[in-house]
Short mmCIF file of C-alpha atoms in Angstrom, two decimals:
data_model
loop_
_atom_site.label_atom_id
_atom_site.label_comp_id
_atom_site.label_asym_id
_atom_site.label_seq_id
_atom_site.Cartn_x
_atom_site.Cartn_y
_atom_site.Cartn_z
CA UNK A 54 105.23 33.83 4.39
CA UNK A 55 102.04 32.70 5.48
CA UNK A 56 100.01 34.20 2.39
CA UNK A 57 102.76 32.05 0.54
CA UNK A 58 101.80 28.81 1.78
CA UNK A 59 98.14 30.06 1.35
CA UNK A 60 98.61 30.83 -2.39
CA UNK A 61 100.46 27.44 -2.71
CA UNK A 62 97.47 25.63 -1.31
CA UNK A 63 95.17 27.39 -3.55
CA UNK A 64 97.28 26.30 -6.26
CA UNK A 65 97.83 22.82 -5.74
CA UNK A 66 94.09 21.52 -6.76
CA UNK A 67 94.44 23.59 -9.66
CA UNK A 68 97.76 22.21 -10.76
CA UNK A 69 96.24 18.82 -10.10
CA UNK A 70 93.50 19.15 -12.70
CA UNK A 71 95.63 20.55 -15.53
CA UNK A 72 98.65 18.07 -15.00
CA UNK A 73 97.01 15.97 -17.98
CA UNK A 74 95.67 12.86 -15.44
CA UNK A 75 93.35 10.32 -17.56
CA UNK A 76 89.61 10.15 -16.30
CA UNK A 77 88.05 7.18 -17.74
CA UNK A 78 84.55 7.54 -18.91
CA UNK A 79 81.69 4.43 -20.08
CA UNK A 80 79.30 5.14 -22.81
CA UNK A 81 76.77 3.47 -24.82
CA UNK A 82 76.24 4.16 -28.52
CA UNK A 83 74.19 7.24 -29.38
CA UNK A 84 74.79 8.87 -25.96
CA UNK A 85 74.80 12.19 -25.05
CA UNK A 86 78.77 12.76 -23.39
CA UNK A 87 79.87 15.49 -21.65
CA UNK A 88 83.50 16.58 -21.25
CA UNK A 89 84.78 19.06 -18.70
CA UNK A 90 87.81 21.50 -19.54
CA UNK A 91 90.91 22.06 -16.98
CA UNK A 92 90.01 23.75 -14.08
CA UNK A 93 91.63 26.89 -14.18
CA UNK A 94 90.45 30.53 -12.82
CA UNK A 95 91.70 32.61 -15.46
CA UNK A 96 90.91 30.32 -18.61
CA UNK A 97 88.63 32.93 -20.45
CA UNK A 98 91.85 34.49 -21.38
CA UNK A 99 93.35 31.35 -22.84
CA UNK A 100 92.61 29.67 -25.99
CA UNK A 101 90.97 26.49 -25.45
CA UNK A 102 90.98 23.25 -27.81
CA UNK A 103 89.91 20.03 -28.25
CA UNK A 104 91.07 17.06 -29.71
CA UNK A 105 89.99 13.58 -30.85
CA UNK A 106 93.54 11.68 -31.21
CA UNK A 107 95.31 14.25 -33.55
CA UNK A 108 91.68 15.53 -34.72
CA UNK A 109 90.47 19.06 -33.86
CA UNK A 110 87.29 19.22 -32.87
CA UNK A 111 86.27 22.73 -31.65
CA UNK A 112 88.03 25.70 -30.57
CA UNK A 113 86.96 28.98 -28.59
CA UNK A 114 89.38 31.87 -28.60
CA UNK A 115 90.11 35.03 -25.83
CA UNK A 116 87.22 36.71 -27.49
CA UNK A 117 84.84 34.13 -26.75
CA UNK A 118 84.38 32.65 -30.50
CA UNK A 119 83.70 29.36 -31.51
CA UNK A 120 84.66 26.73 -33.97
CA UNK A 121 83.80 23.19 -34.70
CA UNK A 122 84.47 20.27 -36.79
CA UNK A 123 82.15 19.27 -39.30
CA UNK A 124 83.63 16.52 -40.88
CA UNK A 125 82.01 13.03 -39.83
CA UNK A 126 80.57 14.17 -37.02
CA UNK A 127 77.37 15.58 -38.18
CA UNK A 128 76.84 18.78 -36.28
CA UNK A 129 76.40 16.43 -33.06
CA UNK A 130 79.67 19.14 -31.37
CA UNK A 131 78.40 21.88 -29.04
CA UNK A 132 80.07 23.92 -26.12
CA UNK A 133 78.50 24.94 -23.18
CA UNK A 134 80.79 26.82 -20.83
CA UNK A 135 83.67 25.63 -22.37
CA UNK A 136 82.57 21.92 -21.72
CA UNK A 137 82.32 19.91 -25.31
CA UNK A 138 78.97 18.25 -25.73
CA UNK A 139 78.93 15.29 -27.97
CA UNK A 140 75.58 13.85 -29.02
CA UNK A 141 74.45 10.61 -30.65
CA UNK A 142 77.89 9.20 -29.86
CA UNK A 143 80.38 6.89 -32.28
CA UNK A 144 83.51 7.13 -31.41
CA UNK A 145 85.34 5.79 -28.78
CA UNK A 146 88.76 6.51 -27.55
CA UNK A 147 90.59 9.65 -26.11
CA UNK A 148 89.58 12.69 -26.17
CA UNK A 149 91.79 16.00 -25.07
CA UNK A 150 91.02 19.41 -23.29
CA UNK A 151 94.14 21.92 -23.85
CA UNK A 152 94.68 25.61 -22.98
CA UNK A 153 96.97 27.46 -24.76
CA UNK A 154 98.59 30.69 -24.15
CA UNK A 155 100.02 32.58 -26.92
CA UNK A 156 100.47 30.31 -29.78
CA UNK A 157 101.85 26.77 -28.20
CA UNK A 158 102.02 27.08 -24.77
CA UNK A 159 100.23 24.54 -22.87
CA UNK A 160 99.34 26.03 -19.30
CA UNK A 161 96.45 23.17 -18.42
CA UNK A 162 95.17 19.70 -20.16
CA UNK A 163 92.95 17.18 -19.26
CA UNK A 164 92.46 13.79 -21.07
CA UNK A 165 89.14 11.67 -21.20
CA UNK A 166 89.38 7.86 -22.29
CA UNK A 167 85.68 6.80 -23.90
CA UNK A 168 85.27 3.29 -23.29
CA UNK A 169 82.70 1.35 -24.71
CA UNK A 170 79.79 0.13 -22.59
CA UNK A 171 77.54 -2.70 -24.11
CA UNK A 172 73.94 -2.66 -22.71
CA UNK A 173 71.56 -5.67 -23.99
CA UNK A 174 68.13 -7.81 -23.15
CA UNK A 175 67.64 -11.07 -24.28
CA UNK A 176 64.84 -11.63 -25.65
CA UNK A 177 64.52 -8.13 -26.87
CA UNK A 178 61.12 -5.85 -26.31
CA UNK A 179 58.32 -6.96 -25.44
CA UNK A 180 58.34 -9.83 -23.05
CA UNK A 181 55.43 -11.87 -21.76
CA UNK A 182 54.56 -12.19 -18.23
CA UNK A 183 56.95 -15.23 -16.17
CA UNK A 184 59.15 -14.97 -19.49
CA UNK A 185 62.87 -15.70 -18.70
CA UNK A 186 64.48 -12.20 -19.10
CA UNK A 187 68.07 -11.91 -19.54
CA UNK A 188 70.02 -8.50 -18.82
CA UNK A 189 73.93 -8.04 -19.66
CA UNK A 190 76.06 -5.11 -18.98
CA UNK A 191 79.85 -5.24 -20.30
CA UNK A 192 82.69 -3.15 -20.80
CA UNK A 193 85.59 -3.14 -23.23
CA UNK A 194 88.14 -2.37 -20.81
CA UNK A 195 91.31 -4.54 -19.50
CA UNK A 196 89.78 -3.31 -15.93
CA UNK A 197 87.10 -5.00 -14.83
CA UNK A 198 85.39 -2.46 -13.13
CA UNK A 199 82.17 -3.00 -10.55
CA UNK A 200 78.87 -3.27 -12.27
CA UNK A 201 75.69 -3.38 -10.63
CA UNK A 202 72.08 -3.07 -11.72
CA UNK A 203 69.40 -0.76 -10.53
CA UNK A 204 65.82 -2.02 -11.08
CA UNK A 205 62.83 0.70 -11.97
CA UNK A 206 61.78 0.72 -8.23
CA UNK A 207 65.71 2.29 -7.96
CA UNK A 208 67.06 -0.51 -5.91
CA UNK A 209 70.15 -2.32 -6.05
CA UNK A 210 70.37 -5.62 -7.52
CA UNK A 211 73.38 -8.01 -7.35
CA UNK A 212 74.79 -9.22 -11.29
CA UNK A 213 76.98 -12.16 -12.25
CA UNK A 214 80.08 -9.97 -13.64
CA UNK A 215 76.73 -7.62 -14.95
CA UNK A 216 74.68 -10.71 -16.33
CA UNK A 217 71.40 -10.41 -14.74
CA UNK A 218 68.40 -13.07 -15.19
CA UNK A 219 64.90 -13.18 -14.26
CA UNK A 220 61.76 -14.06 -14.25
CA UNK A 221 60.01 -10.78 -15.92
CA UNK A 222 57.14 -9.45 -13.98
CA UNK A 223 55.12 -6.48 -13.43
CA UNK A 224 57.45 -4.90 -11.17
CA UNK A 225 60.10 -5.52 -13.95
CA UNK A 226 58.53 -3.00 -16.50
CA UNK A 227 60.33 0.22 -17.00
CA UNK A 228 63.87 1.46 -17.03
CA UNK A 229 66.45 -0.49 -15.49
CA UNK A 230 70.49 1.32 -14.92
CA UNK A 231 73.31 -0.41 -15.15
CA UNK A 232 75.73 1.62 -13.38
CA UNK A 233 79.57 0.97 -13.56
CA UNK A 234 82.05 2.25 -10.60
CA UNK A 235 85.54 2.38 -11.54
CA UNK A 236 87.91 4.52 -9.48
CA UNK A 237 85.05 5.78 -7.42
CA UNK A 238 83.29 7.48 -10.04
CA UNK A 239 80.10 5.86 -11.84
CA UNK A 240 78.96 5.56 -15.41
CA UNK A 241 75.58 5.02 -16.46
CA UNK A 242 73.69 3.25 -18.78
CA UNK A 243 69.67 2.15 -19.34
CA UNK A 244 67.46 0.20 -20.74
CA UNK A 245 63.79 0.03 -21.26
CA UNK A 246 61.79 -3.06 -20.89
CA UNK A 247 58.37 -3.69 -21.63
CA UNK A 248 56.78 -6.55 -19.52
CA UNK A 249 53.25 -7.69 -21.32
CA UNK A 250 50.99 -8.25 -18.46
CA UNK A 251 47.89 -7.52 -17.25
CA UNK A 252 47.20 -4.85 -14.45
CA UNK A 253 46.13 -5.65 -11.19
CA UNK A 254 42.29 -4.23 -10.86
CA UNK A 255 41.66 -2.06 -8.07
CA UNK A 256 39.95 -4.40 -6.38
CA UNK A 257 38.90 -8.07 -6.92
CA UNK A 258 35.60 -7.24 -6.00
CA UNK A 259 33.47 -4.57 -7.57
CA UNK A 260 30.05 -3.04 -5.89
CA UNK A 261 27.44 -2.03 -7.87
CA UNK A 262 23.63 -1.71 -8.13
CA UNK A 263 20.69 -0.68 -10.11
CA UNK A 264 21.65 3.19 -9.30
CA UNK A 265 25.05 2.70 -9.85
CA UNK A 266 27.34 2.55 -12.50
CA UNK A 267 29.76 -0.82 -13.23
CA UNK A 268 32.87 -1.12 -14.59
CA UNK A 269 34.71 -4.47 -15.08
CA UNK A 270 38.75 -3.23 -15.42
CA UNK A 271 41.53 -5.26 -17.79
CA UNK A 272 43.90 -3.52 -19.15
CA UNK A 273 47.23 -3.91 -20.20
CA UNK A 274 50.64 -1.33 -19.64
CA UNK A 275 49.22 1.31 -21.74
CA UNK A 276 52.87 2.63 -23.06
CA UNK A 277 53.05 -0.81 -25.09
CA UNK A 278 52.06 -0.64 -28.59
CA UNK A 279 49.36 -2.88 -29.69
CA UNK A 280 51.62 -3.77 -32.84
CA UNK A 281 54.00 -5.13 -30.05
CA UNK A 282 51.74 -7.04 -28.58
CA UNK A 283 50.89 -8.97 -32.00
CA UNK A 284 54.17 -9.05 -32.62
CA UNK A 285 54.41 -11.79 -29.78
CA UNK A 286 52.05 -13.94 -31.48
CA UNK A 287 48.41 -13.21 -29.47
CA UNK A 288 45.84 -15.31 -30.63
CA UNK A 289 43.09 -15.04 -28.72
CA UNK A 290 41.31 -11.91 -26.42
CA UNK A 291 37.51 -12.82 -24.73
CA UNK A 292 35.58 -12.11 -21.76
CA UNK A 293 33.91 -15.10 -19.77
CA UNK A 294 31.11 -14.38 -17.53
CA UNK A 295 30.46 -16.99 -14.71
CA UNK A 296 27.06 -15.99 -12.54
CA UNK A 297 26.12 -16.47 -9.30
CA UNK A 298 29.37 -17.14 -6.52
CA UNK A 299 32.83 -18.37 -7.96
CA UNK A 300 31.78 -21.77 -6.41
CA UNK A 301 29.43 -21.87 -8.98
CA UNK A 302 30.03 -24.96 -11.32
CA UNK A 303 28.65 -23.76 -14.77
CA UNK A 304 30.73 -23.40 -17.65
CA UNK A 305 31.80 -19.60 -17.97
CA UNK A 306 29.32 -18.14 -20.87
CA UNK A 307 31.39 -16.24 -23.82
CA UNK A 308 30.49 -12.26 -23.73
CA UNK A 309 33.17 -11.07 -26.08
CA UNK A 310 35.84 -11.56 -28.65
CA UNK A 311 38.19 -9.33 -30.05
CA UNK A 312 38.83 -9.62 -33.62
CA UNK A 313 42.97 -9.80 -34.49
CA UNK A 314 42.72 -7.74 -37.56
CA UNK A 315 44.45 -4.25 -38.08
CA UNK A 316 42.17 -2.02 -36.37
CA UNK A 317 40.58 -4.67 -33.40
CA UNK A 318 37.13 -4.41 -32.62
CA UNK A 319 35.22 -5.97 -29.94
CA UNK A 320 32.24 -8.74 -31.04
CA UNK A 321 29.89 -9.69 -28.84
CA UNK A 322 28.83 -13.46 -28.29
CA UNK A 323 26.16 -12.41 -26.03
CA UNK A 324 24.20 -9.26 -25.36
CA UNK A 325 24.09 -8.05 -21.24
CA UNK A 326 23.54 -5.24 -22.01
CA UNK A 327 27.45 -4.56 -20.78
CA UNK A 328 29.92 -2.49 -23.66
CA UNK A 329 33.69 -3.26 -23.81
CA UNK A 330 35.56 0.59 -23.83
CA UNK A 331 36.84 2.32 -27.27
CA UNK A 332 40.78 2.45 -25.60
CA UNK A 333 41.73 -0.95 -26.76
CA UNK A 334 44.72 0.26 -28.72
CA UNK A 335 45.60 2.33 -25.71
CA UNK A 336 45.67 -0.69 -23.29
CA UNK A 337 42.00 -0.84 -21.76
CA UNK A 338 39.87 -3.64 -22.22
CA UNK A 339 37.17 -2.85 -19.86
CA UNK A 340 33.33 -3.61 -19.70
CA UNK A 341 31.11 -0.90 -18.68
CA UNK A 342 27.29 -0.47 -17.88
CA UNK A 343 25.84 2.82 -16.91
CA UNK A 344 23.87 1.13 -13.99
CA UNK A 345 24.17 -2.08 -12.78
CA UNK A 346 21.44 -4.63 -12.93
CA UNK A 347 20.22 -7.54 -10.52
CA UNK A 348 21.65 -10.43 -12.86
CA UNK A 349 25.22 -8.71 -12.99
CA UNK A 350 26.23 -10.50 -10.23
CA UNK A 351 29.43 -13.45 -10.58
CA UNK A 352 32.92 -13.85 -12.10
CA UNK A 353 34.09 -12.13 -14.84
CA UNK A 354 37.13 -13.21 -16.95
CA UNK A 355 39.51 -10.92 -19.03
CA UNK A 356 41.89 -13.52 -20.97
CA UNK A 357 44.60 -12.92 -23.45
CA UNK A 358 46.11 -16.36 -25.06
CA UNK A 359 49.16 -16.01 -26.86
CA UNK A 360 51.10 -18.58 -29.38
CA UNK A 361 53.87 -20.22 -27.63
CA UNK A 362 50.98 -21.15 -24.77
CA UNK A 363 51.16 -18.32 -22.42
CA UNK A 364 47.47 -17.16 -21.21
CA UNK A 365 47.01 -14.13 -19.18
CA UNK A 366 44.36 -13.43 -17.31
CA UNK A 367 42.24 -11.63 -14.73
CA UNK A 368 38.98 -12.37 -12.99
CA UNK A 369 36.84 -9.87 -11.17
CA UNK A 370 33.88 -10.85 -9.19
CA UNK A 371 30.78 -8.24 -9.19
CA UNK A 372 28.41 -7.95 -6.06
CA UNK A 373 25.24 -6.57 -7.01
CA UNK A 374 23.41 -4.17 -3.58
CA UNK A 375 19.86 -4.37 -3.52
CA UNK A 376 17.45 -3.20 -0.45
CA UNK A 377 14.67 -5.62 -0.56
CA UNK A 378 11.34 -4.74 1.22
CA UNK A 379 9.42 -7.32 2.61
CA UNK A 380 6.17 -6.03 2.18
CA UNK A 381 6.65 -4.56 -1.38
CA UNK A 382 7.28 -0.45 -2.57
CA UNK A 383 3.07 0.00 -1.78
CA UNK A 384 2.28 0.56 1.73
CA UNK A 385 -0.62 2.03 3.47
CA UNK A 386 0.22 3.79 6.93
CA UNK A 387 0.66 1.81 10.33
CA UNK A 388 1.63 -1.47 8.17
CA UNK A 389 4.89 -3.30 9.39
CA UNK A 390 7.98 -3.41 7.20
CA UNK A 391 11.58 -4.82 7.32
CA UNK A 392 14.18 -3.37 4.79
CA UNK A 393 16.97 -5.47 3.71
CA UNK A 394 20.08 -3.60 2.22
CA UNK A 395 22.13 -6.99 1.12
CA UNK A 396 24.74 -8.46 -1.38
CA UNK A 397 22.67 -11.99 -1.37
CA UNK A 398 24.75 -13.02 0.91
CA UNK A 399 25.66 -11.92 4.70
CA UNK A 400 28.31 -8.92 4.76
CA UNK A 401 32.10 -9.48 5.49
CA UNK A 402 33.43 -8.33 8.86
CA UNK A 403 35.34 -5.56 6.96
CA UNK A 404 31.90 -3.68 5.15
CA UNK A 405 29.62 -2.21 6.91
CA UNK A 406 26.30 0.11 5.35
CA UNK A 407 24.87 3.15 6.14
CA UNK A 408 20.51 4.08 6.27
CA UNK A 409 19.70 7.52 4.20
CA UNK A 410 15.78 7.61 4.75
CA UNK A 411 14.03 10.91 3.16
CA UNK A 412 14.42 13.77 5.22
CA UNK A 413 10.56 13.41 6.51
CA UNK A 414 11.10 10.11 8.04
CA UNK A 415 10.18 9.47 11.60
CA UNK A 416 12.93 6.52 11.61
CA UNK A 417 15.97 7.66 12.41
CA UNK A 418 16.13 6.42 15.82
CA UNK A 419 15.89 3.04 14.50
CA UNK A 420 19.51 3.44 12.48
CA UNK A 421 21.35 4.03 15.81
CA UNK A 422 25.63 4.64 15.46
CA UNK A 423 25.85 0.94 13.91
CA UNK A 424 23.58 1.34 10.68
CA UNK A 425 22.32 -2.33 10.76
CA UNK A 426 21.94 -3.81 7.49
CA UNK A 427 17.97 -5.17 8.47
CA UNK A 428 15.59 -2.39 9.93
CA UNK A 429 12.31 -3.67 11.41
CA UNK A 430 9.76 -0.98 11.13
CA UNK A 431 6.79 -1.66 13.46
CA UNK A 432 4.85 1.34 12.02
CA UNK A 433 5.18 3.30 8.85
CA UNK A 434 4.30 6.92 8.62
CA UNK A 435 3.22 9.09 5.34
CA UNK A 436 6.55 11.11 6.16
CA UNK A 437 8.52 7.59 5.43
CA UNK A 438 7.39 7.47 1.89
CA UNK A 439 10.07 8.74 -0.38
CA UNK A 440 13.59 7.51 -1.22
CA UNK A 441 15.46 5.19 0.96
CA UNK A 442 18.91 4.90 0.30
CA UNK A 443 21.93 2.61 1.39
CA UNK A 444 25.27 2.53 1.14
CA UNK A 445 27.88 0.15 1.35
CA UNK A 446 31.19 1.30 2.67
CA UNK A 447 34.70 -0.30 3.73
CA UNK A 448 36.99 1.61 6.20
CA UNK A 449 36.64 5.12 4.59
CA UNK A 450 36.39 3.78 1.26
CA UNK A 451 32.18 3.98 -0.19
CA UNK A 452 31.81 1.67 -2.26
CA UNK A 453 28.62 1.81 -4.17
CA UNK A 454 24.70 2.73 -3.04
CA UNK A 455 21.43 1.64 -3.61
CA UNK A 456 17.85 3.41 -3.20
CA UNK A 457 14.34 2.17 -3.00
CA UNK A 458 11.23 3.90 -3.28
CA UNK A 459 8.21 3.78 -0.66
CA UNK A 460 5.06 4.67 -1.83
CA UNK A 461 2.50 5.14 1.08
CA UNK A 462 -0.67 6.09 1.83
CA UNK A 463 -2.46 7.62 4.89
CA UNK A 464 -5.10 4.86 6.36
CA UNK A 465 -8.23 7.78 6.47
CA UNK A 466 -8.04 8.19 2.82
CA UNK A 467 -8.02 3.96 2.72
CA UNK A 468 -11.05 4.20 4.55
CA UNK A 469 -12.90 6.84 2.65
CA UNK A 470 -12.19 5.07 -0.90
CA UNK A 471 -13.80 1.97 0.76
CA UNK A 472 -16.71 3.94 1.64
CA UNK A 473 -17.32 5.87 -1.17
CA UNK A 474 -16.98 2.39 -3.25
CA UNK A 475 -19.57 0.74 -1.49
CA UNK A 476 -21.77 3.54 -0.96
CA UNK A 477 -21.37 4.04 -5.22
CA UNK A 478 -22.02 0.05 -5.12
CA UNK A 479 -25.63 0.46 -3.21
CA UNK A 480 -26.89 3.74 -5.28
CA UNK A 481 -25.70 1.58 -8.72
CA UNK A 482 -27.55 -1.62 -7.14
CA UNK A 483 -30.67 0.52 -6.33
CA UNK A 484 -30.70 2.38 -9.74
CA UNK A 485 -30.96 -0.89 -11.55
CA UNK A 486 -33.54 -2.14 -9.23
CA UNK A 487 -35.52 0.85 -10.05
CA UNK A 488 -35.34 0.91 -13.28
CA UNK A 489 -36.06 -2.90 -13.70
CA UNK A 490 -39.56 -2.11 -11.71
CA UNK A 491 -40.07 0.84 -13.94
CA UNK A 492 -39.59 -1.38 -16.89
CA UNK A 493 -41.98 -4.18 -15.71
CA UNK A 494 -44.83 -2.02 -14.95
CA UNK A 495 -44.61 -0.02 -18.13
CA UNK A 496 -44.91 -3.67 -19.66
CA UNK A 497 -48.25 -4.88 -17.45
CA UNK A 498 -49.73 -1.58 -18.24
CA UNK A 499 -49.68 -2.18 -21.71
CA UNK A 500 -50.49 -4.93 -21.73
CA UNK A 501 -53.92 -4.17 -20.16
CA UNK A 502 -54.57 -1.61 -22.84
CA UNK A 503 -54.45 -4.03 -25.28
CA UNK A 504 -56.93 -6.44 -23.47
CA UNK A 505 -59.57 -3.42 -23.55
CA UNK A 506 -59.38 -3.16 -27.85
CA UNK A 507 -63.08 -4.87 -28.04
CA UNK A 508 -66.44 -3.10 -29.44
CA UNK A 509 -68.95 -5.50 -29.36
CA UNK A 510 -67.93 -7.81 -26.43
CA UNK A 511 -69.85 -11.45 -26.16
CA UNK A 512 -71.22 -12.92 -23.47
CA UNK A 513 -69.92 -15.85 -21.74
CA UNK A 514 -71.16 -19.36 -22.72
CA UNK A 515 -71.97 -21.68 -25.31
CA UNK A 516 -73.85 -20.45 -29.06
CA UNK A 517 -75.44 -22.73 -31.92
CA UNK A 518 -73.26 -21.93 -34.94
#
């Protein structure tokens, strides 16, 4: 008795799923849909069809061979397991599961309704940053089943009977679900979107110096086609330089313009010495300079103007690290020095630097735990000479570096050079002196030669001519 009621348990379930109950099922146009046959342990040794309406659509016998409809359905019919596989779906409407024993017994059915669900985006792909986006999900059903949307970040967003509108944003780009619950179980369908925007840099602020390398970032979702980008009517694409602080009030000088034409090209306006990157088709718009350079610093602006008046843009604002010594790169030992590691400006709260001197250096002491960004050096050493090097970090985050050279020289070999100058001075004085004597008594003696020419001398005094 009690294996009885244990058999008739076991049974119930399956007697359940092959009683012919209608399981409603949602699908979009050119799906993929799966349908599940009756659950039944022995059904490898029943024939199994399936219908659409009155149609046969595939067939597996005892032996485990298959067959399939051909007809209008354009080899889209597969089985898996006995489960039909339908791809690029067209046809809606109901769809039947049957196993057969013999040659018209029916020991198990099942029945799938395909209902028609409409997914749509108005205005269709691409949309422009702040554009008003529109997202409906409907069903051609007298139920009215609950429909809900899921955004890309997966969360759930309330619908107006699955109308859902919005202002598009970053955050909006990607695949959105609609999912539709009806009788507990859920039916899914997605769409893409593609929000034209421009992607937050890193950072506002980039580092850089003459031994670093500078990029300038702008760049756009890099899965959007640039042909969909014209498509929305872009006009314009330039980068604006503006130096010094963004509180400077200059107009913004033009460094680049893109040209519009098939294959876009960058053109400069004016020469920096900064190059845009070759991935414009690819979404990057970026300057780049393999070091940075004193004048680099101030606001640059990456701008993309479009027909109907939108403008998107980005500005980035460079600081340019220096160390600045206040008695030049050309020291002689036991001078005083102060070394300035600096953005032109006094350092935020949240950056701090750290001192590298070369490895000779008799300063360390003076860097302590807090790496100051002024050193005072009462007394430079030959061992100080070399590379000096600073860098500029935030949290655990370095930033960028910068290095300065010391040349300097011992004092005794100072000394000797002054010596062996003036001593050189004297001997070149004296050899001139010498040889301008030399010269003017070579002269006087010849000069007395001359005066002695005479035969027949006369005597001094007055003759009667």
């Amino acid at each position: 008795m009690k294996n009885l009621i244990q058999s008739v348990l076991i049974l119930i379930p399956v007697l359940l799923s092959t009683t012919g109950a209608e399981e409603v099922i949602y699908a979009q146009l050119g799906d993929t849909v799966s349908f599940k046959p009756p659950v039944d342990p022995q059904s490898k040794i029943y024939y199994l069809y399936w219908y659409f309406g009155n149609l046969e659509l595939a067939w597996r016998n005892t032996f485990g061979a298959t067959g399939f409809n051909k007809d209008n359905w354009n080899n889209t019919l597969s089985l898996s397991d006995d489960t039909l596989i339908i791809k690029n779906f067209q046809h809606f409407g109901t769809f039947v599961c049957k196993l057969i024993k013999g040659r018209d017994t029916v020991v198990g059915s099942r029945i799938y309704k395909v209902l028609k669900l409409n997914v749509n985006m108005n205005p269709p792909n691409p949309v422009l940053l702040d554009e008003s986006l529109s997202l409906t999900c409907s069903v051609e059903s007298p139920k009215k089943p609950q429909i809900h949307w899921l955004n890309p970040q997966k969360e759930k967003l309330k619908s107006n009977q699955g109308r859902l509108t919005l202002s598009a944003t970053g955050q909006h780009n990607g695949q959105w679900t609609c999912v539709v619950t009806d009788d507990g179980r859920e039916s899914k369908a997605e769409v893409s979107v593609m929000v034209i925007y421009l992607l937050p840099p890193p950072s506002r602020t980039q580092y850089t110096s003459k031994s670093s390398p500078l990029t300038i970032p702008c760049s756009y979702p890099s899965h959007i086609p640039w042909e969909k980008i014209k498509s929305k009517g872009i006009q314009q694409v330039h980068w604006d330089f503006l130096p010094g602080s963004t509180l400077n009030s200059g107009d913004p000088q033009r460094l680049y313009s893109l040209s519009l034409e098939e294959k876009p090209t960058w053109e400069a306006d004016q020469d920096r010495g900064l190059n845009p990157v070759q991935n414009t088709m690819k979404g990057n718009l970026s300057l780049t300079r393999k070091q940075g350079n004193e004048e680099d610093g101030g606001d640059y602006t990456c701008t993309l103007k479009f027909k109907n008046g939108v403008t998107l843009s980005r500005t980035v604002h460079v600081n340019v690290l220096q160390i600045i010594s206040s008695a030049g790169t050309d020291l002689i030992s036991g001078q005083q020095v102060n070394l300035s590691c600096s953005i032109g400006r006094p350092l935020p709260s949240e950056l701090r630097v750290k001192w590298f001197p070369p490895t000779r250096s008799s300063q360390p002491s003076l860097l302590s735990d807090h790496h100051p960004a002024h050193l005072a050096i009462p007394e430079v050493g030959t061992g100080d000479g070399g590379k000096w090097r600073c860098e500029l970090w935030q949290n655990n985050t370095r930033l960028t570096s910068a290095v300065i050279t010391l040349k300097i020289e011992p004092k005794t070999t100072v000394w000797m050079l002054v010596i062996i100058c003036s001593v050189t001075a004297i001997v070149a004085l004296l050899l001139i002196l010498a040889l301008v004597l030399c010269r003017r008594r070579q002269k006087m003696r010849h000069l007395r030669h001359r005066l002695c020419q005479c035969k027949n001398p006369k005597p001094k005094g007055f003759y009667r001519t």
